[in-house]
Amino acid sequence: MPPSVDFRSLLTSARTSAFHLEMRDQYAVGDEAADYDHWLRTGERDADPASAYWAPWVDLIAGVCARGVAVHRARVISEPVTSYIRYEHAGTAVNVLAGEEVRWLPRRQAADLLLPGCDLWVFDGEAVLFNHFTGVGDWADPDIELTTDPAVVKQCVDAFDAVWNRGIPHDQYEIR
């Protein structure tokens, strides 16, 4: 993978769409560990779009969406949900406020779908950025992998579309 692959650049250069497919029930990545640990201890989730935790993401997404780019996030989740998914759900209102559309799909409703082996972003239906994690949820090495192979991109677009079409909009999905 070329060292010039940069998520932020890919997102800010998207012309029409940036779609994120999430399929894991647990993450342990360092950039959210403190916020997650706080939520586990107190039940309080940072949902302030101006906070130091959220402001960089909100500014990035709001800027991308202001250019007319559709930013969609689809989460395939197991039920009953993990504590991490509860944490994500508690903060998703900020994603939506920033301009993302978010849908949730219980894994049992995705059993007949052919899905990629890892989380990914699809940019403009032309490039896929795979996110690689370890078994405990940390970033792997390498952490990302970019492909523009038309066959792979098509598979990922089709997988995202299938999840999106079955997904439950965030404002209608209730954690059980």
mmCIF file with all atom_site columns, C-alpha atoms in Angstrom:
data_model
loop_
_atom_site.group_PDB
_atom_site.id
_atom_site.type_symbol
_atom_site.label_atom_id
_atom_site.label_alt_id
_atom_site.label_comp_id
_atom_site.label_asym_id
_atom_site.label_entity_id
_atom_site.label_seq_id
_atom_site.pdbx_PDB_ins_code
_atom_site.Cartn_x
_atom_site.Cartn_y
_atom_site.Cartn_z
_atom_site.occupancy
_atom_site.B_iso_or_equiv
_atom_site.pdbx_formal_charge
_atom_site.auth_seq_id
_atom_site.auth_comp_id
_atom_site.auth_asym_id
_atom_site.auth_atom_id
_atom_site.pdbx_PDB_model_num
ATOM 1   C CA . MET A 1 1   ? 0.000   0.000   0.000   1.00 0.00 ? 1   MET A CA 1
ATOM 2   C CA . PRO A 1 2   ? 1.456   3.386   -0.901  1.00 0.00 ? 2   PRO A CA 1
ATOM 3   C CA . PRO A 1 3   ? 2.356   5.569   2.087   1.00 0.00 ? 3   PRO A CA 1
ATOM 4   C CA . SER A 1 4   ? 0.232   8.379   0.638   1.00 0.00 ? 4   SER A CA 1
ATOM 5   C CA . VAL A 1 5   ? -3.046  6.634   1.524   1.00 0.00 ? 5   VAL A CA 1
ATOM 6   C CA . ASP A 1 6   ? -4.780  8.982   3.914   1.00 0.00 ? 6   ASP A CA 1
ATOM 7   C CA . PHE A 1 7   ? -8.373  8.583   5.091   1.00 0.00 ? 7   PHE A CA 1
ATOM 8   C CA . ARG A 1 8   ? -8.954  12.296  5.586   1.00 0.00 ? 8   ARG A CA 1
ATOM 9   C CA . SER A 1 9   ? -7.776  13.080  2.048   1.00 0.00 ? 9   SER A CA 1
ATOM 10  C CA . LEU A 1 10  ? -9.966  10.345  0.591   1.00 0.00 ? 10  LEU A CA 1
ATOM 11  C CA . LEU A 1 11  ? -12.994 11.650  2.466   1.00 0.00 ? 11  LEU A CA 1
ATOM 12  C CA . THR A 1 12  ? -12.437 15.312  1.643   1.00 0.00 ? 12  THR A CA 1
ATOM 13  C CA . SER A 1 13  ? -11.861 14.504  -2.034  1.00 0.00 ? 13  SER A CA 1
ATOM 14  C CA . ALA A 1 14  ? -15.061 12.437  -2.348  1.00 0.00 ? 14  ALA A CA 1
ATOM 15  C CA . ARG A 1 15  ? -17.306 13.928  -4.999  1.00 0.00 ? 15  ARG A CA 1
ATOM 16  C CA . THR A 1 16  ? -20.659 12.202  -4.437  1.00 0.00 ? 16  THR A CA 1
ATOM 17  C CA . SER A 1 17  ? -20.516 9.597   -1.684  1.00 0.00 ? 17  SER A CA 1
ATOM 18  C CA . ALA A 1 18  ? -18.624 8.122   1.233   1.00 0.00 ? 18  ALA A CA 1
ATOM 19  C CA . PHE A 1 19  ? -20.170 4.965   2.663   1.00 0.00 ? 19  PHE A CA 1
ATOM 20  C CA . HIS A 1 20  ? -18.902 3.237   5.803   1.00 0.00 ? 20  HIS A CA 1
ATOM 21  C CA . LEU A 1 21  ? -19.754 -0.403  6.520   1.00 0.00 ? 21  LEU A CA 1
ATOM 22  C CA . GLU A 1 22  ? -19.093 -1.502  10.106  1.00 0.00 ? 22  GLU A CA 1
ATOM 23  C CA . MET A 1 23  ? -19.479 -5.138  11.069  1.00 0.00 ? 23  MET A CA 1
ATOM 24  C CA . ARG A 1 24  ? -17.625 -5.638  14.337  1.00 0.00 ? 24  ARG A CA 1
ATOM 25  C CA . ASP A 1 25  ? -19.238 -5.624  17.763  1.00 0.00 ? 25  ASP A CA 1
ATOM 26  C CA . GLN A 1 26  ? -16.148 -4.423  19.615  1.00 0.00 ? 26  GLN A CA 1
ATOM 27  C CA . TYR A 1 27  ? -13.403 -1.907  19.025  1.00 0.00 ? 27  TYR A CA 1
ATOM 28  C CA . ALA A 1 28  ? -10.504 -0.981  21.268  1.00 0.00 ? 28  ALA A CA 1
ATOM 29  C CA . VAL A 1 29  ? -8.829  1.680   19.175  1.00 0.00 ? 29  VAL A CA 1
ATOM 30  C CA . GLY A 1 30  ? -6.829  4.214   21.116  1.00 0.00 ? 30  GLY A CA 1
ATOM 31  C CA . ASP A 1 31  ? -8.507  7.381   19.884  1.00 0.00 ? 31  ASP A CA 1
ATOM 32  C CA . GLU A 1 32  ? -11.735 6.535   21.693  1.00 0.00 ? 32  GLU A CA 1
ATOM 33  C CA . ALA A 1 33  ? -10.473 4.410   24.576  1.00 0.00 ? 33  ALA A CA 1
ATOM 34  C CA . ALA A 1 34  ? -10.653 7.164   27.202  1.00 0.00 ? 34  ALA A CA 1
ATOM 35  C CA . ASP A 1 35  ? -14.190 8.178   26.207  1.00 0.00 ? 35  ASP A CA 1
ATOM 36  C CA . TYR A 1 36  ? -15.326 4.554   26.157  1.00 0.00 ? 36  TYR A CA 1
ATOM 37  C CA . ASP A 1 37  ? -13.749 3.839   29.547  1.00 0.00 ? 37  ASP A CA 1
ATOM 38  C CA . HIS A 1 38  ? -15.482 6.919   30.974  1.00 0.00 ? 38  HIS A CA 1
ATOM 39  C CA . TRP A 1 39  ? -18.815 5.722   29.593  1.00 0.00 ? 39  TRP A CA 1
ATOM 40  C CA . LEU A 1 40  ? -18.265 2.235   31.087  1.00 0.00 ? 40  LEU A CA 1
ATOM 41  C CA . ARG A 1 41  ? -17.561 3.752   34.514  1.00 0.00 ? 41  ARG A CA 1
ATOM 42  C CA . THR A 1 42  ? -20.277 6.417   34.552  1.00 0.00 ? 42  THR A CA 1
ATOM 43  C CA . GLY A 1 43  ? -22.826 5.704   31.818  1.00 0.00 ? 43  GLY A CA 1
ATOM 44  C CA . GLU A 1 44  ? -22.209 9.246   30.557  1.00 0.00 ? 44  GLU A CA 1
ATOM 45  C CA . ARG A 1 45  ? -21.483 9.520   26.824  1.00 0.00 ? 45  ARG A CA 1
ATOM 46  C CA . ASP A 1 46  ? -19.887 12.598  25.350  1.00 0.00 ? 46  ASP A CA 1
ATOM 47  C CA . ALA A 1 47  ? -22.562 13.799  22.941  1.00 0.00 ? 47  ALA A CA 1
ATOM 48  C CA . ASP A 1 48  ? -21.377 17.401  22.639  1.00 0.00 ? 48  ASP A CA 1
ATOM 49  C CA . PRO A 1 49  ? -20.539 18.068  18.980  1.00 0.00 ? 49  PRO A CA 1
ATOM 50  C CA . ALA A 1 50  ? -18.206 20.899  20.098  1.00 0.00 ? 50  ALA A CA 1
ATOM 51  C CA . SER A 1 51  ? -16.209 18.735  22.529  1.00 0.00 ? 51  SER A CA 1
ATOM 52  C CA . ALA A 1 52  ? -12.544 17.980  21.914  1.00 0.00 ? 52  ALA A CA 1
ATOM 53  C CA . TYR A 1 53  ? -13.544 14.375  21.208  1.00 0.00 ? 53  TYR A CA 1
ATOM 54  C CA . TRP A 1 54  ? -16.232 15.111  18.595  1.00 0.00 ? 54  TRP A CA 1
ATOM 55  C CA . ALA A 1 55  ? -15.374 18.523  17.041  1.00 0.00 ? 55  ALA A CA 1
ATOM 56  C CA . PRO A 1 56  ? -12.742 17.285  14.553  1.00 0.00 ? 56  PRO A CA 1
ATOM 57  C CA . TRP A 1 57  ? -15.125 14.628  13.196  1.00 0.00 ? 57  TRP A CA 1
ATOM 58  C CA . VAL A 1 58  ? -18.150 16.926  13.161  1.00 0.00 ? 58  VAL A CA 1
ATOM 59  C CA . ASP A 1 59  ? -16.196 19.630  11.305  1.00 0.00 ? 59  ASP A CA 1
ATOM 60  C CA . LEU A 1 60  ? -14.852 17.108  8.786   1.00 0.00 ? 60  LEU A CA 1
ATOM 61  C CA . ILE A 1 61  ? -18.221 15.481  8.053   1.00 0.00 ? 61  ILE A CA 1
ATOM 62  C CA . ALA A 1 62  ? -20.136 18.764  8.030   1.00 0.00 ? 62  ALA A CA 1
ATOM 63  C CA . GLY A 1 63  ? -17.673 20.151  5.479   1.00 0.00 ? 63  GLY A CA 1
ATOM 64  C CA . VAL A 1 64  ? -17.932 17.077  3.271   1.00 0.00 ? 64  VAL A CA 1
ATOM 65  C CA . CYS A 1 65  ? -21.728 17.056  3.455   1.00 0.00 ? 65  CYS A CA 1
ATOM 66  C CA . ALA A 1 66  ? -21.900 20.799  2.740   1.00 0.00 ? 66  ALA A CA 1
ATOM 67  C CA . ARG A 1 67  ? -20.359 20.014  -0.665  1.00 0.00 ? 67  ARG A CA 1
ATOM 68  C CA . GLY A 1 68  ? -23.268 17.655  -1.383  1.00 0.00 ? 68  GLY A CA 1
ATOM 69  C CA . VAL A 1 69  ? -21.455 14.399  -0.601  1.00 0.00 ? 69  VAL A CA 1
ATOM 70  C CA . ALA A 1 70  ? -23.724 11.727  0.897   1.00 0.00 ? 70  ALA A CA 1
ATOM 71  C CA . VAL A 1 71  ? -22.095 10.185  3.974   1.00 0.00 ? 71  VAL A CA 1
ATOM 72  C CA . HIS A 1 72  ? -23.784 6.945   5.032   1.00 0.00 ? 72  HIS A CA 1
ATOM 73  C CA . ARG A 1 73  ? -22.804 4.605   7.854   1.00 0.00 ? 73  ARG A CA 1
ATOM 74  C CA . ALA A 1 74  ? -24.293 1.112   8.129   1.00 0.00 ? 74  ALA A CA 1
ATOM 75  C CA . ARG A 1 75  ? -23.641 -1.019  11.198  1.00 0.00 ? 75  ARG A CA 1
ATOM 76  C CA . VAL A 1 76  ? -24.191 -4.774  11.237  1.00 0.00 ? 76  VAL A CA 1
ATOM 77  C CA . ILE A 1 77  ? -24.558 -5.724  14.893  1.00 0.00 ? 77  ILE A CA 1
ATOM 78  C CA . SER A 1 78  ? -25.186 -8.775  17.006  1.00 0.00 ? 78  SER A CA 1
ATOM 79  C CA . GLU A 1 79  ? -28.108 -8.814  19.430  1.00 0.00 ? 79  GLU A CA 1
ATOM 80  C CA . PRO A 1 80  ? -28.150 -8.637  22.314  1.00 0.00 ? 80  PRO A CA 1
ATOM 81  C CA . VAL A 1 81  ? -25.687 -5.852  21.701  1.00 0.00 ? 81  VAL A CA 1
ATOM 82  C CA . THR A 1 82  ? -22.278 -5.545  23.327  1.00 0.00 ? 82  THR A CA 1
ATOM 83  C CA . SER A 1 83  ? -21.468 -2.719  25.691  1.00 0.00 ? 83  SER A CA 1
ATOM 84  C CA . TYR A 1 84  ? -19.425 -1.159  22.902  1.00 0.00 ? 84  TYR A CA 1
ATOM 85  C CA . ILE A 1 85  ? -22.458 -1.066  20.579  1.00 0.00 ? 85  ILE A CA 1
ATOM 86  C CA . ARG A 1 86  ? -24.464 0.554   23.401  1.00 0.00 ? 86  ARG A CA 1
ATOM 87  C CA . TYR A 1 87  ? -21.716 3.153   23.648  1.00 0.00 ? 87  TYR A CA 1
ATOM 88  C CA . GLU A 1 88  ? -21.751 3.722   19.869  1.00 0.00 ? 88  GLU A CA 1
ATOM 89  C CA . HIS A 1 89  ? -25.525 4.018   19.820  1.00 0.00 ? 89  HIS A CA 1
ATOM 90  C CA . ALA A 1 90  ? -25.408 6.580   22.628  1.00 0.00 ? 90  ALA A CA 1
ATOM 91  C CA . GLY A 1 91  ? -23.120 8.819   20.548  1.00 0.00 ? 91  GLY A CA 1
ATOM 92  C CA . THR A 1 92  ? -24.616 8.311   17.100  1.00 0.00 ? 92  THR A CA 1
ATOM 93  C CA . ALA A 1 93  ? -26.824 11.383  17.409  1.00 0.00 ? 93  ALA A CA 1
ATOM 94  C CA . VAL A 1 94  ? -23.641 13.410  16.920  1.00 0.00 ? 94  VAL A CA 1
ATOM 95  C CA . ASN A 1 95  ? -22.835 11.524  13.695  1.00 0.00 ? 95  ASN A CA 1
ATOM 96  C CA . VAL A 1 96  ? -26.333 12.353  12.463  1.00 0.00 ? 96  VAL A CA 1
ATOM 97  C CA . LEU A 1 97  ? -26.058 15.986  13.558  1.00 0.00 ? 97  LEU A CA 1
ATOM 98  C CA . ALA A 1 98  ? -22.816 16.279  11.569  1.00 0.00 ? 98  ALA A CA 1
ATOM 99  C CA . GLY A 1 99  ? -24.649 15.109  8.438   1.00 0.00 ? 99  GLY A CA 1
ATOM 100 C CA . GLU A 1 100 ? -24.228 11.343  8.358   1.00 0.00 ? 100 GLU A CA 1
ATOM 101 C CA . GLU A 1 101 ? -27.146 9.044   7.735   1.00 0.00 ? 101 GLU A CA 1
ATOM 102 C CA . VAL A 1 102 ? -26.833 5.977   9.964   1.00 0.00 ? 102 VAL A CA 1
ATOM 103 C CA . ARG A 1 103 ? -28.606 2.639   9.813   1.00 0.00 ? 103 ARG A CA 1
ATOM 104 C CA . TRP A 1 104 ? -28.394 -0.447  12.012  1.00 0.00 ? 104 TRP A CA 1
ATOM 105 C CA . LEU A 1 105 ? -28.879 -4.027  10.837  1.00 0.00 ? 105 LEU A CA 1
ATOM 106 C CA . PRO A 1 106 ? -29.152 -6.893  13.311  1.00 0.00 ? 106 PRO A CA 1
ATOM 107 C CA . ARG A 1 107 ? -26.745 -9.629  12.195  1.00 0.00 ? 107 ARG A CA 1
ATOM 108 C CA . ARG A 1 108 ? -29.530 -12.229 12.069  1.00 0.00 ? 108 ARG A CA 1
ATOM 109 C CA . GLN A 1 109 ? -31.130 -10.149 9.285   1.00 0.00 ? 109 GLN A CA 1
ATOM 110 C CA . ALA A 1 110 ? -27.862 -10.204 7.342   1.00 0.00 ? 110 ALA A CA 1
ATOM 111 C CA . ALA A 1 111 ? -27.306 -13.965 7.452   1.00 0.00 ? 111 ALA A CA 1
ATOM 112 C CA . ASP A 1 112 ? -28.033 -14.418 3.753   1.00 0.00 ? 112 ASP A CA 1
ATOM 113 C CA . LEU A 1 113 ? -25.881 -11.489 2.602   1.00 0.00 ? 113 LEU A CA 1
ATOM 114 C CA . LEU A 1 114 ? -22.383 -11.886 1.212   1.00 0.00 ? 114 LEU A CA 1
ATOM 115 C CA . LEU A 1 115 ? -20.356 -9.392  3.232   1.00 0.00 ? 115 LEU A CA 1
ATOM 116 C CA . PRO A 1 116 ? -16.664 -8.459  3.175   1.00 0.00 ? 116 PRO A CA 1
ATOM 117 C CA . GLY A 1 117 ? -14.375 -9.787  5.874   1.00 0.00 ? 117 GLY A CA 1
ATOM 118 C CA . CYS A 1 118 ? -13.645 -6.408  7.437   1.00 0.00 ? 118 CYS A CA 1
ATOM 119 C CA . ASP A 1 119 ? -14.996 -2.915  7.917   1.00 0.00 ? 119 ASP A CA 1
ATOM 120 C CA . LEU A 1 120 ? -14.589 -0.564  4.997   1.00 0.00 ? 120 LEU A CA 1
ATOM 121 C CA . TRP A 1 121 ? -15.268 2.780   3.392   1.00 0.00 ? 121 TRP A CA 1
ATOM 122 C CA . VAL A 1 122 ? -16.429 3.132   -0.232  1.00 0.00 ? 122 VAL A CA 1
ATOM 123 C CA . PHE A 1 123 ? -15.650 6.456   -1.902  1.00 0.00 ? 123 PHE A CA 1
ATOM 124 C CA . ASP A 1 124 ? -17.682 7.510   -4.950  1.00 0.00 ? 124 ASP A CA 1
ATOM 125 C CA . GLY A 1 125 ? -18.221 3.868   -5.877  1.00 0.00 ? 125 GLY A CA 1
ATOM 126 C CA . GLU A 1 126 ? -14.633 3.881   -7.192  1.00 0.00 ? 126 GLU A CA 1
ATOM 127 C CA . ALA A 1 127 ? -12.331 3.080   -4.274  1.00 0.00 ? 127 ALA A CA 1
ATOM 128 C CA . VAL A 1 128 ? -12.552 0.942   -1.152  1.00 0.00 ? 128 VAL A CA 1
ATOM 129 C CA . LEU A 1 129 ? -10.548 1.551   1.998   1.00 0.00 ? 129 LEU A CA 1
ATOM 130 C CA . PHE A 1 130 ? -10.453 -1.570  4.167   1.00 0.00 ? 130 PHE A CA 1
ATOM 131 C CA . ASN A 1 131 ? -9.932  -1.099  7.911   1.00 0.00 ? 131 ASN A CA 1
ATOM 132 C CA . HIS A 1 132 ? -7.825  -3.821  9.518   1.00 0.00 ? 132 HIS A CA 1
ATOM 133 C CA . PHE A 1 133 ? -8.123  -4.619  13.219  1.00 0.00 ? 133 PHE A CA 1
ATOM 134 C CA . THR A 1 134 ? -6.661  -7.227  15.512  1.00 0.00 ? 134 THR A CA 1
ATOM 135 C CA . GLY A 1 135 ? -8.830  -9.811  17.254  1.00 0.00 ? 135 GLY A CA 1
ATOM 136 C CA . VAL A 1 136 ? -9.075  -7.594  20.335  1.00 0.00 ? 136 VAL A CA 1
ATOM 137 C CA . GLY A 1 137 ? -10.159 -4.533  18.358  1.00 0.00 ? 137 GLY A CA 1
ATOM 138 C CA . ASP A 1 138 ? -6.920  -2.549  18.064  1.00 0.00 ? 138 ASP A CA 1
ATOM 139 C CA . TRP A 1 139 ? -5.651  -1.258  14.732  1.00 0.00 ? 139 TRP A CA 1
ATOM 140 C CA . ALA A 1 140 ? -3.598  -3.918  12.948  1.00 0.00 ? 140 ALA A CA 1
ATOM 141 C CA . ASP A 1 141 ? -0.394  -3.303  11.031  1.00 0.00 ? 141 ASP A CA 1
ATOM 142 C CA . PRO A 1 142 ? -1.084  -2.269  8.347   1.00 0.00 ? 142 PRO A CA 1
ATOM 143 C CA . ASP A 1 143 ? -4.252  -0.580  9.551   1.00 0.00 ? 143 ASP A CA 1
ATOM 144 C CA . ILE A 1 144 ? -5.769  0.302   6.173   1.00 0.00 ? 144 ILE A CA 1
ATOM 145 C CA . GLU A 1 145 ? -5.662  -0.990  2.627   1.00 0.00 ? 145 GLU A CA 1
ATOM 146 C CA . LEU A 1 146 ? -6.883  0.864   -0.445  1.00 0.00 ? 146 LEU A CA 1
ATOM 147 C CA . THR A 1 147 ? -8.095  -0.776  -3.637  1.00 0.00 ? 147 THR A CA 1
ATOM 148 C CA . THR A 1 148 ? -9.591  0.541   -6.839  1.00 0.00 ? 148 THR A CA 1
ATOM 149 C CA . ASP A 1 149 ? -9.954  -2.918  -8.390  1.00 0.00 ? 149 ASP A CA 1
ATOM 150 C CA . PRO A 1 150 ? -13.358 -2.635  -10.127 1.00 0.00 ? 150 PRO A CA 1
ATOM 151 C CA . ALA A 1 151 ? -14.420 -6.178  -9.164  1.00 0.00 ? 151 ALA A CA 1
ATOM 152 C CA . VAL A 1 152 ? -13.628 -5.639  -5.477  1.00 0.00 ? 152 VAL A CA 1
ATOM 153 C CA . VAL A 1 153 ? -15.225 -2.199  -5.466  1.00 0.00 ? 153 VAL A CA 1
ATOM 154 C CA . LYS A 1 154 ? -18.402 -3.629  -7.020  1.00 0.00 ? 154 LYS A CA 1
ATOM 155 C CA . GLN A 1 155 ? -18.587 -6.392  -4.405  1.00 0.00 ? 155 GLN A CA 1
ATOM 156 C CA . CYS A 1 156 ? -18.217 -3.848  -1.616  1.00 0.00 ? 156 CYS A CA 1
ATOM 157 C CA . VAL A 1 157 ? -20.755 -1.450  -3.121  1.00 0.00 ? 157 VAL A CA 1
ATOM 158 C CA . ASP A 1 158 ? -23.224 -4.316  -3.502  1.00 0.00 ? 158 ASP A CA 1
ATOM 159 C CA . ALA A 1 159 ? -22.610 -5.443  0.098   1.00 0.00 ? 159 ALA A CA 1
ATOM 160 C CA . PHE A 1 160 ? -23.082 -1.923  1.439   1.00 0.00 ? 160 PHE A CA 1
ATOM 161 C CA . ASP A 1 161 ? -26.256 -1.422  -0.600  1.00 0.00 ? 161 ASP A CA 1
ATOM 162 C CA . ALA A 1 162 ? -27.703 -4.716  0.667   1.00 0.00 ? 162 ALA A CA 1
ATOM 163 C CA . VAL A 1 163 ? -27.049 -3.758  4.295   1.00 0.00 ? 163 VAL A CA 1
ATOM 164 C CA . TRP A 1 164 ? -28.272 -0.194  3.756   1.00 0.00 ? 164 TRP A CA 1
ATOM 165 C CA . ASN A 1 165 ? -31.524 -1.330  2.133   1.00 0.00 ? 165 ASN A CA 1
ATOM 166 C CA . ARG A 1 166 ? -32.321 -3.625  5.073   1.00 0.00 ? 166 ARG A CA 1
ATOM 167 C CA . GLY A 1 167 ? -30.971 -1.325  7.755   1.00 0.00 ? 167 GLY A CA 1
ATOM 168 C CA . ILE A 1 168 ? -33.067 0.447   10.353  1.00 0.00 ? 168 ILE A CA 1
ATOM 169 C CA . PRO A 1 169 ? -32.618 4.237   10.473  1.00 0.00 ? 169 PRO A CA 1
ATOM 170 C CA . HIS A 1 170 ? -30.893 5.380   13.644  1.00 0.00 ? 170 HIS A CA 1
ATOM 171 C CA . ASP A 1 171 ? -33.926 7.256   14.946  1.00 0.00 ? 171 ASP A CA 1
ATOM 172 C CA . GLN A 1 172 ? -35.981 4.042   14.693  1.00 0.00 ? 172 GLN A CA 1
ATOM 173 C CA . TYR A 1 173 ? -33.462 1.520   16.032  1.00 0.00 ? 173 TYR A CA 1
ATOM 174 C CA . GLU A 1 174 ? -33.844 0.750   19.714  1.00 0.00 ? 174 GLU A CA 1
ATOM 175 C CA . ILE A 1 175 ? -31.200 -1.057  21.719  1.00 0.00 ? 175 ILE A CA 1
ATOM 176 C CA . ARG A 1 176 ? -32.601 -4.142  23.404  1.00 0.00 ? 176 ARG A CA 1
#
